[in-house]
Short mmCIF file of C-alpha atoms in Angstrom, two decimals:
data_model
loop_
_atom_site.label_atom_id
_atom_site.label_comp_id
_atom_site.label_asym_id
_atom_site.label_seq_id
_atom_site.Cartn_x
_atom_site.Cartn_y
_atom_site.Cartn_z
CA UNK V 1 -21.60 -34.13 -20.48
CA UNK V 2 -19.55 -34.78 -16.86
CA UNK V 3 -21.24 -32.62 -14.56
CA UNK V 4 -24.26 -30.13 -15.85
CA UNK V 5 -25.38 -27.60 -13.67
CA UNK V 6 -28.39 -25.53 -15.71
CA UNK V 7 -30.14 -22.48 -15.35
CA UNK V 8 -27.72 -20.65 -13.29
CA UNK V 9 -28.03 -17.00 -12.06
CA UNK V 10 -25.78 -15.19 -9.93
CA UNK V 11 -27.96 -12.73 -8.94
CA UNK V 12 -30.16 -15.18 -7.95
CA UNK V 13 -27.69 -18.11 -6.59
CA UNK V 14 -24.46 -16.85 -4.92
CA UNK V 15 -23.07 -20.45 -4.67
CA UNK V 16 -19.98 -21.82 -6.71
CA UNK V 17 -19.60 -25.22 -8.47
CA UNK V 18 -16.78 -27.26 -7.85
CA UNK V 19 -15.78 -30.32 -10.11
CA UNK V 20 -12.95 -32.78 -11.12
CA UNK V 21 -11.86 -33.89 -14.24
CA UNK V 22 -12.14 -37.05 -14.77
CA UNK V 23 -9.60 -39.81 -13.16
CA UNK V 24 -8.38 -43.46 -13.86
CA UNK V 25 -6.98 -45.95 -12.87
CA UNK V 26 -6.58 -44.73 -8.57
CA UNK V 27 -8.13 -46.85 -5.61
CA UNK V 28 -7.37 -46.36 -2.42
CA UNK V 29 -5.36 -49.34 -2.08
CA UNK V 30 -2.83 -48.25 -4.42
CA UNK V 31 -2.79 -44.25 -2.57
CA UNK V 32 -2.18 -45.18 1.20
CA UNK V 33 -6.29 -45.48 1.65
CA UNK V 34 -6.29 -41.82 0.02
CA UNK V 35 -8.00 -40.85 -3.12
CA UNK V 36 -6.98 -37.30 -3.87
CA UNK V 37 -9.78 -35.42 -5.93
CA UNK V 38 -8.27 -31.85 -6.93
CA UNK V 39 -11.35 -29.74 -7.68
CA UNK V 40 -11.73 -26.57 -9.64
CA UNK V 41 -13.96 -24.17 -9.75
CA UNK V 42 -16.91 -23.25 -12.15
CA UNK V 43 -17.03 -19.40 -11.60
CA UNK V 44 -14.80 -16.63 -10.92
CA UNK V 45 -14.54 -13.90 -8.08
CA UNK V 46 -14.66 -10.28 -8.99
CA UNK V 47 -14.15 -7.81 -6.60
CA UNK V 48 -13.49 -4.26 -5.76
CA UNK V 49 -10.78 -1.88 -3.76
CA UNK V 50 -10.87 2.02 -3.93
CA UNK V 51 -8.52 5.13 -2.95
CA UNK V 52 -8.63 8.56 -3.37
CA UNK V 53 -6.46 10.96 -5.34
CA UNK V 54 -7.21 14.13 -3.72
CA UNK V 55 -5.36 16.33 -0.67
CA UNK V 56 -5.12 15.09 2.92
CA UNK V 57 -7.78 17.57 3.75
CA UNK V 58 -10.51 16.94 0.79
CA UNK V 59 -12.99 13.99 1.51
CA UNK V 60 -14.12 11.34 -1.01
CA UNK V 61 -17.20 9.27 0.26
CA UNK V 62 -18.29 6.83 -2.27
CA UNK V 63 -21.98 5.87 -2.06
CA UNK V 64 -22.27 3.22 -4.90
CA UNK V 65 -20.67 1.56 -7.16
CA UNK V 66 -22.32 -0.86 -10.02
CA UNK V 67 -20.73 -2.91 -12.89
CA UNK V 68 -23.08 -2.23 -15.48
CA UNK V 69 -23.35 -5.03 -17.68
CA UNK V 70 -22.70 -9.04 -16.97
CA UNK V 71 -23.95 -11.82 -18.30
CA UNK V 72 -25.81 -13.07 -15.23
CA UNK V 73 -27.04 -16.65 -16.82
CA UNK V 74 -26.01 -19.94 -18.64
CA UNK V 75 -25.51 -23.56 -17.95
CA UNK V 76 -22.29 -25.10 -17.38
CA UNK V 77 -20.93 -29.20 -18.49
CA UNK V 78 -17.32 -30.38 -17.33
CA UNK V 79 -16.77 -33.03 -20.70
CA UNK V 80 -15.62 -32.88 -22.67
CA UNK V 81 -13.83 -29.96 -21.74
CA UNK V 82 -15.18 -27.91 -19.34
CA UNK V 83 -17.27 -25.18 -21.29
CA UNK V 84 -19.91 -22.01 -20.31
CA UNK V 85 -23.30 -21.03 -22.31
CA UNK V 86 -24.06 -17.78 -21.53
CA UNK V 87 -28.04 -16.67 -21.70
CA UNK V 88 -28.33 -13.20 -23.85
CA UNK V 89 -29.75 -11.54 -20.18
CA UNK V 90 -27.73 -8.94 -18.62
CA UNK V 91 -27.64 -7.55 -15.31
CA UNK V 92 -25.61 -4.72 -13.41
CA UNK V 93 -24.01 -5.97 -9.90
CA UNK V 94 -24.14 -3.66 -7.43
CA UNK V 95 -20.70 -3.58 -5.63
CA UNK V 96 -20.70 -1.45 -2.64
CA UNK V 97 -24.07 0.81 -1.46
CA UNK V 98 -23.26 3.20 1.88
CA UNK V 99 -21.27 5.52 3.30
CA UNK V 100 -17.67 4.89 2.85
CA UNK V 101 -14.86 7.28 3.39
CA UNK V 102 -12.04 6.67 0.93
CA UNK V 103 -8.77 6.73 1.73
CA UNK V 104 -5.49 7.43 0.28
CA UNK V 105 -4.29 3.47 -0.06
CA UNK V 106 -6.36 1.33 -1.56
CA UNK V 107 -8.95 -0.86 0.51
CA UNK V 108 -11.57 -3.23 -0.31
CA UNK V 109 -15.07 -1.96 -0.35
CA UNK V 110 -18.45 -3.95 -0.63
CA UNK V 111 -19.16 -7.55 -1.67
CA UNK V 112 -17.18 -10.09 -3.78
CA UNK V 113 -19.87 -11.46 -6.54
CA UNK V 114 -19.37 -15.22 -7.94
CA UNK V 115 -19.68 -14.66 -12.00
CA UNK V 116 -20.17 -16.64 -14.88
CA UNK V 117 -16.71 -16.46 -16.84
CA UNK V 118 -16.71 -14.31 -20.16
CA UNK V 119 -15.36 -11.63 -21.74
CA UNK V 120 -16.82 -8.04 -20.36
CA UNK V 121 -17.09 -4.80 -21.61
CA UNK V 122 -18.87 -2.67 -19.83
CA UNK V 123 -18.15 0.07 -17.56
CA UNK V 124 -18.42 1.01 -13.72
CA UNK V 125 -20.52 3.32 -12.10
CA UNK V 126 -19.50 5.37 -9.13
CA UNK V 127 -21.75 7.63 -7.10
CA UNK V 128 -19.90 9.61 -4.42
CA UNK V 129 -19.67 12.78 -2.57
CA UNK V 130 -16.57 15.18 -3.00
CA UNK V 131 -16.31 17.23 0.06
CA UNK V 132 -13.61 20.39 0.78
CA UNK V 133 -12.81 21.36 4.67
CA UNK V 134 -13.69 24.76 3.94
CA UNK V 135 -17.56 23.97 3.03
CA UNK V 136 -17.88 22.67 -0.71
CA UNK V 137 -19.40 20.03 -2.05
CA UNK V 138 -20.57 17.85 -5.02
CA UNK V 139 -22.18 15.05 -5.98
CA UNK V 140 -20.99 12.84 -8.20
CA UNK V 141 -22.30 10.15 -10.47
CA UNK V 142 -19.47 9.39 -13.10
CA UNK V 143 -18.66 5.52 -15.08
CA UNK V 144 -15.54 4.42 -16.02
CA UNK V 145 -13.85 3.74 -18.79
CA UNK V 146 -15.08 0.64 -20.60
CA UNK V 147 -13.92 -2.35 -18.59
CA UNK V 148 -12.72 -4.63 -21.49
CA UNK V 149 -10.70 -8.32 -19.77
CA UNK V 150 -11.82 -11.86 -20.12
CA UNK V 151 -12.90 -13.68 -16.98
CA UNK V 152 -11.98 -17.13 -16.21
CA UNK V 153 -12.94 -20.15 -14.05
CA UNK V 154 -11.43 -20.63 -10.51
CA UNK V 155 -9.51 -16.88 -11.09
CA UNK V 156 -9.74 -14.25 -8.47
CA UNK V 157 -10.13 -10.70 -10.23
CA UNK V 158 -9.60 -7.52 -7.56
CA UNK V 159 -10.44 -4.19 -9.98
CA UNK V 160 -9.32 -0.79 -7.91
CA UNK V 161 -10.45 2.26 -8.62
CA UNK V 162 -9.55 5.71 -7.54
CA UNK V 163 -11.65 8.32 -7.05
CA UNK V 164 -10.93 12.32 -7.75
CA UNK V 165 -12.82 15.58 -6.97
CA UNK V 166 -14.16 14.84 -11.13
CA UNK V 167 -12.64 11.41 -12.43
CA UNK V 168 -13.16 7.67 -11.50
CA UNK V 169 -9.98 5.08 -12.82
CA UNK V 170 -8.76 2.12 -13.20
CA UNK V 171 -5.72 1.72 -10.87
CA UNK V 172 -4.81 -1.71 -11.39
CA UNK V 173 -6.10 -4.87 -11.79
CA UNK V 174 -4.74 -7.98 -9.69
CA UNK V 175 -5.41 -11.71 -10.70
CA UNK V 176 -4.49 -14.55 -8.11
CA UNK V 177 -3.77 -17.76 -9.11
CA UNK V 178 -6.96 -19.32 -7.52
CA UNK V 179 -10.42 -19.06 -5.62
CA UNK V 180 -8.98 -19.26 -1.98
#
């Protein structure tokens, strides 16, 4: 089975795996005393930026945001090929909880969680405060659309939203190459 790492949680352990594939026939004698392992990550990284769509003078605070749904549990094996069982529990990841004031660029807002790759489908949801300069308010609590992309191993996955006085979106999604 190559490496086995059981009974993972991410809402429990926030800690990545790293392994190698297997390799033959290097000694250090024969790679200048080096032996160059390349590891690769187990997990993913899934993160969060937000912006506003509203005037210069309207305020967005966002006070939460929460994936819903992830599969938060499985055990992993490298060998043959590396390979994920997912556990049937499901947990929502809470994202950002505060006070922050969006802004009309995109910036990155609350924690990056380590998951278990797999294919969600779940939505987002956003609690925040729409405020106008001359006195009105509202308070928000709105999901997204479904969140439907597959998550892979040693990927990097930065979801933005943006925020309106009534609608949360999707902006865009950006996927680096690797886990820095």
């Amino acid at each position: 089975d190559g490496i086995v790492w059981t009974d993972v949680d991410i809402t429990r352990n926030k800690t990545d795996l790293l392994f190698t594939e297997p390799l033959q026939d290097l000694s250090k004698m024969d790679c200048g005393g080096t032996v160059t392992l390349p590891f690769k990550h187990a997990l993913c990284l899934v993160d969060f930026r937000v912006k506003h769509h509203v005037g210069d003078e309207d305020k967005i605070t966002v006070k939460k945001i929460v994936i819903d749904e992830v599969h938060n549990s499985g055990s992993f094996r490298s060998l043959a090929e590396p390979a994920w069982v997912l556990n049937d529990s499901m947990a929502s990841l809470t994202i950002y909880e505060g006070n922050h004031v969006a802004d009309a660029l995109p910036v990155p807002i609350g924690r990056e969680w380590m998951v278990i790759p797999q294919a969600l489908d779940t939505q987002v949801t956003v609690e925040y405060e729409y405020a106008h300069p001359y006195g009105g308010h509202l308070e928000m609590k709105l999901k997204t659309v479904p969140l439907r992309t597959r998550l892979i191993s040693g990927q990097r996955y930065t979801f933005t939203l943006t925020i309106g006085i009534d609608d949360v979106k999707f902006l865009t999604e950006l996927i680096e190459d690797r886990i820095d």
